[in-house]
mmCIF file of N, CA and C in Angstrom:
data_model
loop_
_atom_site.group_PDB
_atom_site.id
_atom_site.type_symbol
_atom_site.label_atom_id
_atom_site.label_comp_id
_atom_site.label_asym_id
_atom_site.label_seq_id
_atom_site.Cartn_x
_atom_site.Cartn_y
_atom_site.Cartn_z
ATOM 1 N N MET P 1 0.848 -1.175 0.000
ATOM 2 C CA MET P 1 0.000 0.000 0.000
ATOM 3 C C MET P 1 0.897 1.242 0.000
ATOM 4 N N GLU P 2 0.577 2.162 -0.885
ATOM 5 C CA GLU P 2 1.267 3.448 -0.974
ATOM 6 C C GLU P 2 0.299 4.524 -0.516
ATOM 7 N N LYS P 3 0.785 5.457 0.297
ATOM 8 C CA LYS P 3 -0.091 6.481 0.849
ATOM 9 C C LYS P 3 0.682 7.797 0.931
ATOM 10 N N PHE P 4 0.001 8.910 0.620
ATOM 11 C CA PHE P 4 0.609 10.224 0.781
ATOM 12 C C PHE P 4 -0.468 11.265 1.038
ATOM 13 N N ASN P 5 -0.053 12.376 1.616
ATOM 14 C CA ASN P 5 -0.953 13.505 1.873
ATOM 15 C C ASN P 5 -0.642 14.608 0.874
ATOM 16 N N TYR P 6 -1.666 15.374 0.527
ATOM 17 C CA TYR P 6 -1.494 16.498 -0.388
ATOM 18 C C TYR P 6 -2.441 17.616 0.031
ATOM 19 N N THR P 7 -1.917 18.840 0.075
ATOM 20 C CA THR P 7 -2.744 20.004 0.381
ATOM 21 C C THR P 7 -3.099 20.701 -0.923
ATOM 22 N N VAL P 8 -4.375 20.843 -1.185
ATOM 23 C CA VAL P 8 -4.874 21.425 -2.440
ATOM 24 C C VAL P 8 -4.591 22.927 -2.449
ATOM 25 N N THR P 9 -3.963 23.397 -3.536
ATOM 26 C CA THR P 9 -3.607 24.813 -3.654
ATOM 27 C C THR P 9 -4.434 25.549 -4.699
ATOM 28 N N ASP P 10 -5.176 24.822 -5.534
ATOM 29 C CA ASP P 10 -6.011 25.463 -6.552
ATOM 30 C C ASP P 10 -7.055 26.339 -5.859
ATOM 31 N N PRO P 11 -7.203 27.593 -6.282
ATOM 32 C CA PRO P 11 -8.158 28.496 -5.625
ATOM 33 C C PRO P 11 -9.603 27.995 -5.645
ATOM 34 N N LEU P 12 -9.942 27.130 -6.583
ATOM 35 C CA LEU P 12 -11.304 26.598 -6.682
ATOM 36 C C LEU P 12 -11.443 25.219 -6.046
ATOM 37 N N GLY P 13 -10.353 24.685 -5.495
ATOM 38 C CA GLY P 13 -10.387 23.334 -4.939
ATOM 39 C C GLY P 13 -10.445 22.309 -6.057
ATOM 40 N N ILE P 14 -10.942 21.136 -5.751
ATOM 41 C CA ILE P 14 -11.085 20.109 -6.793
ATOM 42 C C ILE P 14 -12.481 20.263 -7.378
ATOM 43 N N HIS P 15 -12.549 20.973 -8.488
ATOM 44 C CA HIS P 15 -13.819 21.216 -9.175
ATOM 45 C C HIS P 15 -13.922 20.298 -10.386
ATOM 46 N N ALA P 16 -14.975 20.437 -11.166
ATOM 47 C CA ALA P 16 -15.336 19.469 -12.209
ATOM 48 C C ALA P 16 -14.224 19.155 -13.216
ATOM 49 N N ARG P 17 -13.613 20.170 -13.799
ATOM 50 C CA ARG P 17 -12.612 19.902 -14.836
ATOM 51 C C ARG P 17 -11.420 19.101 -14.310
ATOM 52 N N PRO P 18 -10.733 19.569 -13.256
ATOM 53 C CA PRO P 18 -9.602 18.771 -12.780
ATOM 54 C C PRO P 18 -10.022 17.444 -12.161
ATOM 55 N N ALA P 19 -11.223 17.371 -11.607
ATOM 56 C CA ALA P 19 -11.699 16.097 -11.066
ATOM 57 C C ALA P 19 -11.831 15.073 -12.188
ATOM 58 N N GLY P 20 -12.360 15.507 -13.328
ATOM 59 C CA GLY P 20 -12.478 14.617 -14.482
ATOM 60 C C GLY P 20 -11.130 14.133 -14.975
ATOM 61 N N LEU P 21 -10.160 15.038 -14.992
ATOM 62 C CA LEU P 21 -8.809 14.664 -15.418
ATOM 63 C C LEU P 21 -8.150 13.723 -14.407
ATOM 64 N N LEU P 22 -8.416 13.953 -13.129
ATOM 65 C CA LEU P 22 -7.880 13.075 -12.086
ATOM 66 C C LEU P 22 -8.449 11.665 -12.224
ATOM 67 N N VAL P 23 -9.736 11.567 -12.495
ATOM 68 C CA VAL P 23 -10.381 10.270 -12.682
ATOM 69 C C VAL P 23 -9.770 9.540 -13.883
ATOM 70 N N LYS P 24 -9.525 10.281 -14.971
ATOM 71 C CA LYS P 24 -8.902 9.667 -16.156
ATOM 72 C C LYS P 24 -7.509 9.158 -15.831
ATOM 73 N N LYS P 25 -6.738 9.922 -15.058
ATOM 74 C CA LYS P 25 -5.383 9.513 -14.673
ATOM 75 C C LYS P 25 -5.448 8.264 -13.795
ATOM 76 N N ALA P 26 -6.334 8.253 -12.815
ATOM 77 C CA ALA P 26 -6.452 7.104 -11.912
ATOM 78 C C ALA P 26 -6.887 5.850 -12.664
ATOM 79 N N ALA P 27 -7.718 6.016 -13.674
ATOM 80 C CA ALA P 27 -8.235 4.868 -14.441
ATOM 81 C C ALA P 27 -7.146 4.177 -15.266
ATOM 82 N N GLU P 28 -6.004 4.820 -15.423
ATOM 83 C CA GLU P 28 -4.907 4.221 -16.183
ATOM 84 C C GLU P 28 -4.241 3.080 -15.416
ATOM 85 N N TYR P 29 -4.562 2.917 -14.142
ATOM 86 C CA TYR P 29 -3.878 1.939 -13.291
ATOM 87 C C TYR P 29 -4.850 0.892 -12.764
ATOM 88 N N ASP P 30 -4.323 -0.310 -12.532
ATOM 89 C CA ASP P 30 -5.130 -1.410 -12.014
ATOM 90 C C ASP P 30 -5.407 -1.270 -10.523
ATOM 91 N N SER P 31 -4.517 -0.607 -9.811
ATOM 92 C CA SER P 31 -4.646 -0.475 -8.364
ATOM 93 C C SER P 31 -5.904 0.288 -7.975
ATOM 94 N N GLN P 32 -6.407 -0.027 -6.793
ATOM 95 C CA GLN P 32 -7.514 0.732 -6.222
ATOM 96 C C GLN P 32 -6.915 2.016 -5.658
ATOM 97 N N ILE P 33 -7.463 3.158 -6.044
ATOM 98 C CA ILE P 33 -6.957 4.451 -5.587
ATOM 99 C C ILE P 33 -8.100 5.173 -4.879
ATOM 100 N N THR P 34 -7.845 5.550 -3.620
ATOM 101 C CA THR P 34 -8.870 6.237 -2.849
ATOM 102 C C THR P 34 -8.348 7.585 -2.363
ATOM 103 N N ILE P 35 -9.281 8.497 -2.171
ATOM 104 C CA ILE P 35 -8.981 9.826 -1.637
ATOM 105 C C ILE P 35 -9.792 9.974 -0.358
ATOM 106 N N GLU P 36 -9.123 10.409 0.702
ATOM 107 C CA GLU P 36 -9.806 10.595 1.983
ATOM 108 C C GLU P 36 -9.688 12.041 2.439
ATOM 109 N N LYS P 37 -10.813 12.588 2.918
ATOM 110 C CA LYS P 37 -10.834 13.937 3.482
ATOM 111 C C LYS P 37 -11.812 13.949 4.643
ATOM 112 N N ASP P 38 -11.342 14.370 5.790
ATOM 113 C CA ASP P 38 -12.193 14.492 6.981
ATOM 114 C C ASP P 38 -12.981 13.221 7.284
ATOM 115 N N GLY P 39 -12.335 12.068 7.147
ATOM 116 C CA GLY P 39 -12.986 10.805 7.467
ATOM 117 C C GLY P 39 -13.862 10.228 6.371
ATOM 118 N N LYS P 40 -14.090 10.992 5.302
ATOM 119 C CA LYS P 40 -14.874 10.495 4.160
ATOM 120 C C LYS P 40 -13.906 9.978 3.098
ATOM 121 N N THR P 41 -14.246 8.867 2.477
ATOM 122 C CA THR P 41 -13.383 8.267 1.460
ATOM 123 C C THR P 41 -14.120 8.178 0.136
ATOM 124 N N GLY P 42 -13.394 8.480 -0.953
ATOM 125 C CA GLY P 42 -13.967 8.393 -2.285
ATOM 126 C C GLY P 42 -13.062 7.616 -3.227
ATOM 127 N N ASP P 43 -13.655 6.963 -4.195
ATOM 128 C CA ASP P 43 -12.930 6.213 -5.221
ATOM 129 C C ASP P 43 -12.429 7.201 -6.265
ATOM 130 N N ALA P 44 -11.116 7.266 -6.456
ATOM 131 C CA ALA P 44 -10.515 8.225 -7.387
ATOM 132 C C ALA P 44 -10.840 7.914 -8.847
ATOM 133 N N LYS P 45 -11.461 6.779 -9.108
ATOM 134 C CA LYS P 45 -11.817 6.410 -10.476
ATOM 135 C C LYS P 45 -13.266 6.754 -10.815
ATOM 136 N N LYS P 46 -13.969 7.392 -9.872
ATOM 137 C CA LYS P 46 -15.378 7.741 -10.083
ATOM 138 C C LYS P 46 -15.585 9.229 -9.822
ATOM 139 N N ILE P 47 -16.025 9.948 -10.840
ATOM 140 C CA ILE P 47 -16.157 11.402 -10.771
ATOM 141 C C ILE P 47 -17.079 11.859 -9.642
ATOM 142 N N PHE P 48 -18.214 11.202 -9.479
ATOM 143 C CA PHE P 48 -19.150 11.625 -8.438
ATOM 144 C C PHE P 48 -18.595 11.363 -7.045
ATOM 145 N N SER P 49 -17.788 10.334 -6.925
ATOM 146 C CA SER P 49 -17.155 10.017 -5.652
ATOM 147 C C SER P 49 -16.137 11.106 -5.286
ATOM 148 N N VAL P 50 -15.358 11.545 -6.258
ATOM 149 C CA VAL P 50 -14.365 12.605 -6.033
ATOM 150 C C VAL P 50 -15.060 13.931 -5.734
ATOM 151 N N MET P 51 -16.049 14.285 -6.546
ATOM 152 C CA MET P 51 -16.757 15.550 -6.359
ATOM 153 C C MET P 51 -17.533 15.567 -5.032
ATOM 154 N N GLY P 52 -18.017 14.416 -4.618
ATOM 155 C CA GLY P 52 -18.784 14.307 -3.393
ATOM 156 C C GLY P 52 -17.984 14.623 -2.133
ATOM 157 N N LEU P 53 -16.664 14.578 -2.242
ATOM 158 C CA LEU P 53 -15.834 14.898 -1.081
ATOM 159 C C LEU P 53 -15.785 16.400 -0.811
ATOM 160 N N GLY P 54 -16.118 17.215 -1.818
ATOM 161 C CA GLY P 54 -16.163 18.669 -1.637
ATOM 162 C C GLY P 54 -14.840 19.261 -1.202
ATOM 163 N N ILE P 55 -13.767 18.893 -1.870
ATOM 164 C CA ILE P 55 -12.423 19.325 -1.471
ATOM 165 C C ILE P 55 -12.172 20.763 -1.918
ATOM 166 N N LYS P 56 -11.844 21.598 -0.942
ATOM 167 C CA LYS P 56 -11.621 23.019 -1.204
ATOM 168 C C LYS P 56 -10.149 23.372 -1.053
ATOM 169 N N THR P 57 -9.786 24.563 -1.529
ATOM 170 C CA THR P 57 -8.407 25.016 -1.428
ATOM 171 C C THR P 57 -7.951 25.043 0.031
ATOM 172 N N GLY P 58 -6.708 24.629 0.248
ATOM 173 C CA GLY P 58 -6.136 24.622 1.585
ATOM 174 C C GLY P 58 -6.419 23.364 2.387
ATOM 175 N N GLU P 59 -7.294 22.502 1.892
ATOM 176 C CA GLU P 59 -7.607 21.264 2.606
ATOM 177 C C GLU P 59 -6.607 20.166 2.229
ATOM 178 N N THR P 60 -6.302 19.338 3.210
ATOM 179 C CA THR P 60 -5.355 18.242 2.989
ATOM 180 C C THR P 60 -6.117 16.942 2.790
ATOM 181 N N ILE P 61 -5.724 16.228 1.743
ATOM 182 C CA ILE P 61 -6.327 14.931 1.432
ATOM 183 C C ILE P 61 -5.270 13.844 1.599
ATOM 184 N N THR P 62 -5.731 12.632 1.812
ATOM 185 C CA THR P 62 -4.845 11.475 1.864
ATOM 186 C C THR P 62 -5.205 10.577 0.694
ATOM 187 N N VAL P 63 -4.201 10.266 -0.122
ATOM 188 C CA VAL P 63 -4.401 9.404 -1.286
ATOM 189 C C VAL P 63 -3.741 8.056 -0.991
ATOM 190 N N THR P 64 -4.498 6.985 -1.235
ATOM 191 C CA THR P 64 -3.989 5.638 -1.016
ATOM 192 C C THR P 64 -4.136 4.834 -2.299
ATOM 193 N N ALA P 65 -3.068 4.134 -2.665
ATOM 194 C CA ALA P 65 -3.103 3.232 -3.824
ATOM 195 C C ALA P 65 -2.747 1.838 -3.333
ATOM 196 N N GLU P 66 -3.547 0.866 -3.733
ATOM 197 C CA GLU P 66 -3.320 -0.500 -3.307
ATOM 198 C C GLU P 66 -3.573 -1.444 -4.469
ATOM 199 N N GLY P 67 -2.547 -2.230 -4.808
ATOM 200 C CA GLY P 67 -2.660 -3.168 -5.916
ATOM 201 C C GLY P 67 -1.295 -3.444 -6.521
ATOM 202 N N ARG P 68 -1.300 -4.136 -7.645
ATOM 203 C CA ARG P 68 -0.026 -4.569 -8.218
ATOM 204 C C ARG P 68 0.829 -3.438 -8.777
ATOM 205 N N ASP P 69 0.221 -2.334 -9.186
ATOM 206 C CA ASP P 69 1.003 -1.198 -9.703
ATOM 207 C C ASP P 69 0.872 0.027 -8.795
ATOM 208 N N GLU P 70 0.739 -0.229 -7.479
ATOM 209 C CA GLU P 70 0.454 0.838 -6.520
ATOM 210 C C GLU P 70 1.511 1.939 -6.483
ATOM 211 N N ALA P 71 2.788 1.578 -6.592
ATOM 212 C CA ALA P 71 3.844 2.591 -6.530
ATOM 213 C C ALA P 71 3.740 3.550 -7.714
ATOM 214 N N GLU P 72 3.564 2.994 -8.902
ATOM 215 C CA GLU P 72 3.433 3.825 -10.105
ATOM 216 C C GLU P 72 2.166 4.666 -10.047
ATOM 217 N N ALA P 73 1.065 4.068 -9.590
ATOM 218 C CA ALA P 73 -0.210 4.779 -9.509
ATOM 219 C C ALA P 73 -0.119 5.939 -8.528
ATOM 220 N N ALA P 74 0.445 5.698 -7.351
ATOM 221 C CA ALA P 74 0.567 6.757 -6.346
ATOM 222 C C ALA P 74 1.450 7.883 -6.857
ATOM 223 N N ASN P 75 2.552 7.533 -7.503
ATOM 224 C CA ASN P 75 3.460 8.549 -8.033
ATOM 225 C C ASN P 75 2.778 9.371 -9.125
ATOM 226 N N ALA P 76 2.037 8.723 -10.005
ATOM 227 C CA ALA P 76 1.362 9.433 -11.099
ATOM 228 C C ALA P 76 0.292 10.378 -10.559
ATOM 229 N N VAL P 77 -0.474 9.932 -9.564
ATOM 230 C CA VAL P 77 -1.511 10.788 -8.982
ATOM 231 C C VAL P 77 -0.864 11.959 -8.241
ATOM 232 N N LYS P 78 0.235 11.694 -7.537
ATOM 233 C CA LYS P 78 0.928 12.767 -6.815
ATOM 234 C C LYS P 78 1.428 13.830 -7.797
ATOM 235 N N GLU P 79 2.026 13.404 -8.901
ATOM 236 C CA GLU P 79 2.525 14.348 -9.908
ATOM 237 C C GLU P 79 1.370 15.107 -10.544
ATOM 238 N N PHE P 80 0.257 14.423 -10.788
ATOM 239 C CA PHE P 80 -0.921 15.102 -11.350
ATOM 240 C C PHE P 80 -1.412 16.186 -10.412
ATOM 241 N N LEU P 81 -1.521 15.861 -9.128
ATOM 242 C CA LEU P 81 -1.996 16.832 -8.148
ATOM 243 C C LEU P 81 -1.068 18.042 -8.076
ATOM 244 N N LYS P 82 0.226 17.795 -8.067
ATOM 245 C CA LYS P 82 1.195 18.904 -8.024
ATOM 246 C C LYS P 82 1.071 19.804 -9.244
ATOM 247 N N ALA P 83 0.861 19.211 -10.398
ATOM 248 C CA ALA P 83 0.809 19.975 -11.648
ATOM 249 C C ALA P 83 -0.525 20.701 -11.851
ATOM 250 N N ASN P 84 -1.612 20.166 -11.296
ATOM 251 C CA ASN P 84 -2.940 20.682 -11.611
ATOM 252 C C ASN P 84 -3.738 21.230 -10.433
ATOM 253 N N LEU P 85 -3.398 20.859 -9.233
ATOM 254 C CA LEU P 85 -4.202 21.274 -8.090
ATOM 255 C C LEU P 85 -3.334 21.754 -6.948
#
């Protein structure tokens, strides 16, 4: 299991456009990828699950990847978040 924390810096938080791109990035991997915020967990491969977390700027999320390509998946999601959010 790979796990990391990330603080969202985008002024709009995780809104529809970047959430859609995040879901597309997560779908490239076989591993299960989850995002946790304030005790709520969402599947990073499902747009409504990501949007349902209501992640705003300045909030810290925990991303977990678990599966056969977990290291690559976690690294790719981390780089995506840094570049886009």
